[in-house]
CSV table of C-alpha atoms and ligand atoms in Angstrom, one decimal:
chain,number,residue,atom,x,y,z
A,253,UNK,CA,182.7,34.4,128.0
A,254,UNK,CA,184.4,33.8,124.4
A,255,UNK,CA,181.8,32.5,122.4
A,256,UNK,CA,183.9,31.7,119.2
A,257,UNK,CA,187.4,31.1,119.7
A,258,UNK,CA,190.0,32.0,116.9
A,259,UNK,CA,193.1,31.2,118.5
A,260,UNK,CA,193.2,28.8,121.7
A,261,UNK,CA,196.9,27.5,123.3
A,262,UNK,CA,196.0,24.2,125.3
A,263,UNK,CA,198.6,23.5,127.9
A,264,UNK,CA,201.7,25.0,126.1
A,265,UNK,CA,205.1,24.4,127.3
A,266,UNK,CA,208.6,25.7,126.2
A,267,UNK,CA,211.8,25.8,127.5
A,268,UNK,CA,215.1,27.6,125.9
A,269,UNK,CA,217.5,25.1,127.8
A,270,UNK,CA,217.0,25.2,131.4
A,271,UNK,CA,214.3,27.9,131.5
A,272,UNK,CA,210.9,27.1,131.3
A,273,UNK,CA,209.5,30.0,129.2
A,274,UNK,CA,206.1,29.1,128.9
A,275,UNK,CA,204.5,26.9,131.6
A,276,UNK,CA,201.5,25.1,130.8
A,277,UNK,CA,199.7,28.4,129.3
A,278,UNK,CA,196.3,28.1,128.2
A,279,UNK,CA,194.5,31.1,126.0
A,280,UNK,CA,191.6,31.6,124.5
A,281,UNK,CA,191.1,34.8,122.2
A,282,UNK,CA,187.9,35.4,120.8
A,283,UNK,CA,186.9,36.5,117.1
A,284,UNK,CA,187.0,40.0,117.0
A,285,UNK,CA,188.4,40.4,120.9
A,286,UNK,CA,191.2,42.5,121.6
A,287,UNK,CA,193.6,40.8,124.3
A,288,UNK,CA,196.7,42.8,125.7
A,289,UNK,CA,199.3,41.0,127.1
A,290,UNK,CA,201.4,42.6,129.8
A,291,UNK,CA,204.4,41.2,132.8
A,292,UNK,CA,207.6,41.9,133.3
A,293,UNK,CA,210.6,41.5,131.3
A,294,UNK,CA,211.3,37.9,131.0
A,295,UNK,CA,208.2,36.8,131.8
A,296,UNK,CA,207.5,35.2,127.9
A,297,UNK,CA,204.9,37.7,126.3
A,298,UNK,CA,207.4,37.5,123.2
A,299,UNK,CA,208.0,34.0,123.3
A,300,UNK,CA,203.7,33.5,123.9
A,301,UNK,CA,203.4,35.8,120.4
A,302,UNK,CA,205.7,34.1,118.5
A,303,UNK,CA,204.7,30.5,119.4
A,304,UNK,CA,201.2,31.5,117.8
A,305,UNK,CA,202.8,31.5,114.5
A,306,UNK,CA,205.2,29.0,115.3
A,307,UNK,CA,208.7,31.7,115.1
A,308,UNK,CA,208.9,29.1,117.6
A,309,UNK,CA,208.1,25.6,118.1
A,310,UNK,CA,206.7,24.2,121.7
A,311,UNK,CA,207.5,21.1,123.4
A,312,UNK,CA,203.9,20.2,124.5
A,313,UNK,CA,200.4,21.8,124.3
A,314,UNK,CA,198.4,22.3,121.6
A,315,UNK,CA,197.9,25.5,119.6
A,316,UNK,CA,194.5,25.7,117.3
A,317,UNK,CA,193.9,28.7,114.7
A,318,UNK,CA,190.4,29.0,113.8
A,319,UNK,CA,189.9,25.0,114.6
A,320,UNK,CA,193.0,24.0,112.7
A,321,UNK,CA,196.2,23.0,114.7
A,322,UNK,CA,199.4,24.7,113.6
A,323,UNK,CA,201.1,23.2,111.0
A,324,UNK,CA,205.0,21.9,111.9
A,325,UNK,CA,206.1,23.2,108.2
A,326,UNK,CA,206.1,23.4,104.9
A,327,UNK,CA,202.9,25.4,102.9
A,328,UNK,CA,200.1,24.9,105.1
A,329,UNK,CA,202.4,26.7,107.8
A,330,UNK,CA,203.5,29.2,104.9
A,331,UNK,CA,199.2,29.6,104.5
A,332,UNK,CA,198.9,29.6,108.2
A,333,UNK,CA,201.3,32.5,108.6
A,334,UNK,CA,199.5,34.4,106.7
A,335,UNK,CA,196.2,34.7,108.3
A,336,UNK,CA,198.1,35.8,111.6
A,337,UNK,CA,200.1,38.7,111.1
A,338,UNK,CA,202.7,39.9,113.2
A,339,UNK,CA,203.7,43.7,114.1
A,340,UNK,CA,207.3,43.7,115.9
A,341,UNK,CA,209.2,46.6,117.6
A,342,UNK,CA,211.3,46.9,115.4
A,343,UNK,CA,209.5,47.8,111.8
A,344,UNK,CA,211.2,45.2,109.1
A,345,UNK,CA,210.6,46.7,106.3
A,346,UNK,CA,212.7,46.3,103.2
A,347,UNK,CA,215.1,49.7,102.9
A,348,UNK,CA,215.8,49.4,99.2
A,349,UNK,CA,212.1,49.0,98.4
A,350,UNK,CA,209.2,51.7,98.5
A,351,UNK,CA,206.6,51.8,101.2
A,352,UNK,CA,204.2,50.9,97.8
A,353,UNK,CA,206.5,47.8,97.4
A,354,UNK,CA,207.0,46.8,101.2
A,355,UNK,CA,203.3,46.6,101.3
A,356,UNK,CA,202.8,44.7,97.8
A,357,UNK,CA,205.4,42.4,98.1
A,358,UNK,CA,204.3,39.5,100.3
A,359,UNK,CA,200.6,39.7,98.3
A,360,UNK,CA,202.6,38.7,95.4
A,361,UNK,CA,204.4,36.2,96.8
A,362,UNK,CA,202.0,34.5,99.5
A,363,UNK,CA,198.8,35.2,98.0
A,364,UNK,CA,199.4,35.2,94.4
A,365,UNK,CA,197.9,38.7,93.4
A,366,UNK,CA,199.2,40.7,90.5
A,367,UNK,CA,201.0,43.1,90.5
A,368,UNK,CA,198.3,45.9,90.1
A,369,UNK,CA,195.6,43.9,92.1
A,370,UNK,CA,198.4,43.9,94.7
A,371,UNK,CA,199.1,48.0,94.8
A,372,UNK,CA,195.5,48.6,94.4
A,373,UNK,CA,195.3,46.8,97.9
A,374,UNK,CA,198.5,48.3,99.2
A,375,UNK,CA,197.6,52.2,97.9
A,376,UNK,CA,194.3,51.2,99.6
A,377,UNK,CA,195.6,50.0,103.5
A,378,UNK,CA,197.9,53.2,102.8
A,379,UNK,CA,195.1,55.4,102.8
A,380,UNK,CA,193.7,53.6,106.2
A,381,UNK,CA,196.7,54.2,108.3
A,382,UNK,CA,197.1,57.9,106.8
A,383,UNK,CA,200.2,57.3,104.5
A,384,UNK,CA,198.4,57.8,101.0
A,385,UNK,CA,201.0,60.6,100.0
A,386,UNK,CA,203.5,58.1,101.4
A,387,UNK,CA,203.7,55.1,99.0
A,388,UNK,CA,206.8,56.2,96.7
A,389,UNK,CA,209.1,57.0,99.5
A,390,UNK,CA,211.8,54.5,101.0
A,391,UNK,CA,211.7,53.6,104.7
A,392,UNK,CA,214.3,55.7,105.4
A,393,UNK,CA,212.3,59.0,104.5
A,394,UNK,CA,209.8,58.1,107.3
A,395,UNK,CA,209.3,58.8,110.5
A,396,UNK,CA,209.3,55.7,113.1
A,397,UNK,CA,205.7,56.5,113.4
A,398,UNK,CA,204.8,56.3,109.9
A,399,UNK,CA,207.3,52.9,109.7
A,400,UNK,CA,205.3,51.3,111.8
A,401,UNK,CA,202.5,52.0,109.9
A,402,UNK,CA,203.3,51.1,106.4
A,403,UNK,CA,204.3,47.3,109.0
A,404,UNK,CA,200.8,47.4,110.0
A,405,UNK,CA,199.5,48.0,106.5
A,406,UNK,CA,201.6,45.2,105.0
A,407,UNK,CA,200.3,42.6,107.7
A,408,UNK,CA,196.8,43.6,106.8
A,409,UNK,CA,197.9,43.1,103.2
A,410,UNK,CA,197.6,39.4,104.1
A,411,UNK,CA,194.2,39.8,105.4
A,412,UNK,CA,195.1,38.2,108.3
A,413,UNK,CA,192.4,36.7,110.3
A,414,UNK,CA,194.1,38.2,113.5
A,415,UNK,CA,197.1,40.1,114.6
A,416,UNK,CA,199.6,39.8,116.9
A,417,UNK,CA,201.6,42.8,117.6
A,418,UNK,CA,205.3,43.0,120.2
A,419,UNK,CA,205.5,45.9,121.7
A,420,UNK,CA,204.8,48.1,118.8
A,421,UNK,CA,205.4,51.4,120.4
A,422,UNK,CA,208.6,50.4,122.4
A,423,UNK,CA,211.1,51.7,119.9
A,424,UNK,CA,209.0,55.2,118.5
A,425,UNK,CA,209.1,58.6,120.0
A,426,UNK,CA,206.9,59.8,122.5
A,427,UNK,CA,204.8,62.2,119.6
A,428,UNK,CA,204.6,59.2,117.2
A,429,UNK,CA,203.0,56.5,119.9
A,430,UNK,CA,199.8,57.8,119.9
A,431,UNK,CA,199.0,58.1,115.8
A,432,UNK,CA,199.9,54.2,115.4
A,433,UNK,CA,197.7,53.2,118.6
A,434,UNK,CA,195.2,55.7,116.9
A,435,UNK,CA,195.4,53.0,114.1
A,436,UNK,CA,195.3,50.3,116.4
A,437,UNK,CA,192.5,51.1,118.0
A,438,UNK,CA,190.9,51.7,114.8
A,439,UNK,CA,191.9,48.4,113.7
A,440,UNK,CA,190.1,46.9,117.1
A,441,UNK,CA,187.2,48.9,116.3
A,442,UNK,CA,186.7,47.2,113.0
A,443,UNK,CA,186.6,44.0,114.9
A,444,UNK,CA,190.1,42.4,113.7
A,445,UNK,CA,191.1,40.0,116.8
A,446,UNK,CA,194.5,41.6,118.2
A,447,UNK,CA,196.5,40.3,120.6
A,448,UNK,CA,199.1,43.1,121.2
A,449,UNK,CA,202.2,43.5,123.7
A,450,UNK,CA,202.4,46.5,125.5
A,451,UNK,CA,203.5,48.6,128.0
A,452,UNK,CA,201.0,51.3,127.1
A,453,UNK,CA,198.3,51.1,130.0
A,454,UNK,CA,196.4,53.6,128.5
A,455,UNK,CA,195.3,51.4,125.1
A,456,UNK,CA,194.8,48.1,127.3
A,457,UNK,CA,192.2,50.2,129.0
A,458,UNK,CA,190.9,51.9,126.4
A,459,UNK,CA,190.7,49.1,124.1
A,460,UNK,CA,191.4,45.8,125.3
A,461,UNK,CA,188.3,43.3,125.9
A,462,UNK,CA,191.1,41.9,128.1
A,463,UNK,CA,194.4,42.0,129.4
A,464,UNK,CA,196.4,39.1,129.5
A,465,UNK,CA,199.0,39.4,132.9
A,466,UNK,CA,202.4,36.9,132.8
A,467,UNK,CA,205.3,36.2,134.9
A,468,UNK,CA,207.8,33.7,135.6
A,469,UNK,CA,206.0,32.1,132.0
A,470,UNK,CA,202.7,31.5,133.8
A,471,UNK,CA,199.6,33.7,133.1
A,472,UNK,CA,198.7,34.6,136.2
A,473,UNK,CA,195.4,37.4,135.8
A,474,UNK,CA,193.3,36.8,132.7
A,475,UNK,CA,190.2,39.8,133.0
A,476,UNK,CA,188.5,42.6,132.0
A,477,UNK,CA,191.1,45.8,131.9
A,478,UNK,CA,188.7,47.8,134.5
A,479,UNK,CA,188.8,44.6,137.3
A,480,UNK,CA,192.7,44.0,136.4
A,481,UNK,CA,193.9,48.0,136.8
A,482,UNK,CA,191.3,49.0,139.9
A,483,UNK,CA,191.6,45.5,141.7
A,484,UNK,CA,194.3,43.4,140.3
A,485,UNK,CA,194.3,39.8,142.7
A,486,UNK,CA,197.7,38.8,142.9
A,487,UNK,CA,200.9,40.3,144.2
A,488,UNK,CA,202.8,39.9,141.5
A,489,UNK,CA,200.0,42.3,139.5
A,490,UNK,CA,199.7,44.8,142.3
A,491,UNK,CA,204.0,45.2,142.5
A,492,UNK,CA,204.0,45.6,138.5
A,493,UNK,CA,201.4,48.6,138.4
A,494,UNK,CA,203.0,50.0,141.2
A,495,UNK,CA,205.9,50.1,138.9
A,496,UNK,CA,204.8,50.9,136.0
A,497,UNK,CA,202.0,53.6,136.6
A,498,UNK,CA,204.4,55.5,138.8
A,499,UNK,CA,205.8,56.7,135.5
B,210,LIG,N1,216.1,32.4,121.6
B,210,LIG,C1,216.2,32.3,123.0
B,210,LIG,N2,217.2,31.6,123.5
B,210,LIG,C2,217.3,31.5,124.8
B,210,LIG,N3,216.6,32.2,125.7
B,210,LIG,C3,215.6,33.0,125.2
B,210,LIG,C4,215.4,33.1,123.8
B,210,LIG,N4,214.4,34.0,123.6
B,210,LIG,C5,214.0,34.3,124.9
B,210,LIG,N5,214.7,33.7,125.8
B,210,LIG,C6,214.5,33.9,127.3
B,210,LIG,O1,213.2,33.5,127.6
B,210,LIG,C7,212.6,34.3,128.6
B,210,LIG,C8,211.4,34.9,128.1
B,210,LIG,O2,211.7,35.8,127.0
B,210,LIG,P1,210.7,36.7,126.2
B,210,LIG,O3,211.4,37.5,125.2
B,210,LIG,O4,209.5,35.9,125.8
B,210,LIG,O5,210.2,37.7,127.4
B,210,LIG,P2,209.3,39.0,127.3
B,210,LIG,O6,208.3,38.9,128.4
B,210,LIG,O7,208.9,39.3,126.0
B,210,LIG,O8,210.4,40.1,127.9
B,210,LIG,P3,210.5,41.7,127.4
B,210,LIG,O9,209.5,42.5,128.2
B,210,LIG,O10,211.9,42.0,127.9
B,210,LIG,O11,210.4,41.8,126.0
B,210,LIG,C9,213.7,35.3,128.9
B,210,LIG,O12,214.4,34.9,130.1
B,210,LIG,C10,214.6,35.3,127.8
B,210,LIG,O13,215.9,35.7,128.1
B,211,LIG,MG1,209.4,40.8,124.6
């Protein structure tokens, strides 16, 4: 079982109106454990990421980072965001700045480096997700691939104490999924606590300590990927892989 919890949710709840989008979730996800989160559409895996570093605020629960309950605002919640990092479909990065810049920028800003402490980093994270030769370009010169790899870089330019990616891959080409869940799985392998968003079976397999399965708001199987793919419990499980490993 987790032995040292980085992020916990106690009893979250959130509603957008009417719906109740998160129903009295509770999480645990260990330092250094990689937790995939997978359910239908609708089922709250975005709204569950973005509650972490409060994107969005809850109604009731608790949410603890490290020990320390989320902050409603102001600089401790500036400070908090920082330690979790967030990877989104779609890449965000800055189009009139270089990749050298995207990845600098916040470690000005947030954490105070200078300048060349800060590209010394950047050029650095670069080099681990393969785009060394990279850093003078614009966005727009990359691939959707590399894109979302100069995002990754620029979260860990934070050093985040964990990240949170949403459905990373969704929006790349079939050749480019593989070389950023090459650097995900990397990442994981270096022991940075993940929790990631997927539709891509074949990473929560390979390198989830867990996957994470939602619907209706609820988490409904919480277990090791090899017990949730060869024996998931419920029905609502069974009638999703059925689905989804058809393709
Ligand atoms: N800002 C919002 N305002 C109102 N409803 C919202 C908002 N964001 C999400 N919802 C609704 O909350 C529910 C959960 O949404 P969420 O995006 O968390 O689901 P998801 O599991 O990430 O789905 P998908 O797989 O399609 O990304 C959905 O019914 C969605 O329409
Ligand atoms: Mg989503």
């Amino acid at each position: 079982m987790t032995v040292d919890p980085l992020i916990e949710l106690r009893g979250v709840n959130k509603h957008f109106g009417e719906l109740h989008v998160l129903r009295d979730i509770d999480l645990t996800v260990g330092r250094g454990e990689v937790v995939v989160v997978i359910g239908p559409s609708g089922s709250g895996k975005s709204t569950l990421c973005r509650t972490v570093n409060r994107l969005e605020t809850v109604e009731s629960g608790t949410i603890l980072i490290d020990g320390t309950p989320l902050p409603a605002e102001g600089r401790a919640l500036a400070r908090l965001r920082a330690e979790v990092g967030m990877v989104f479909q779609s890449f965000n990065l800055f189009a009139h700045k270089t990749v050298l810049q995207n990845v600098s920028l916040a470690q000005v800003k947030v954490r105070g480096r200078k300048r060349d402490e800060a590209d010394r980093r950047s050029r650095e994270l670069l080099a681990r997700v393969g785009l060394a030769a990279q850093a003078d370009k614009y966005p727009a010169q990359l691939s959707g691939g590399q894109q979302q790899r100069v995002a990754i870089a620029r979260a860990l330019a934070m050093d985040p104490k964990a990240l949170l990616f949403d459905e990373p891959t969704s929006a790349l080409d079939p050749e480019m999924i593989n070389e950023v869940l090459e650097v995900m799985r990397q990442l994981a392998r270096d022991g940075m606590t993940m929790v990631v968003v997927t539709h891509e079976m074949g990473f929560a397999r390979s390198a989830a300590n867990r996957v994470v399965f939602m619907a209706d708001g609820t988490v409904v199987e919480d277990r090791s990927p090899e017990e949730f793919f060869t024996a998931p419990r419920s029905e609502r499980a069974k009638d999703f892989l059925s689905k989804i490993l058809k393709h």
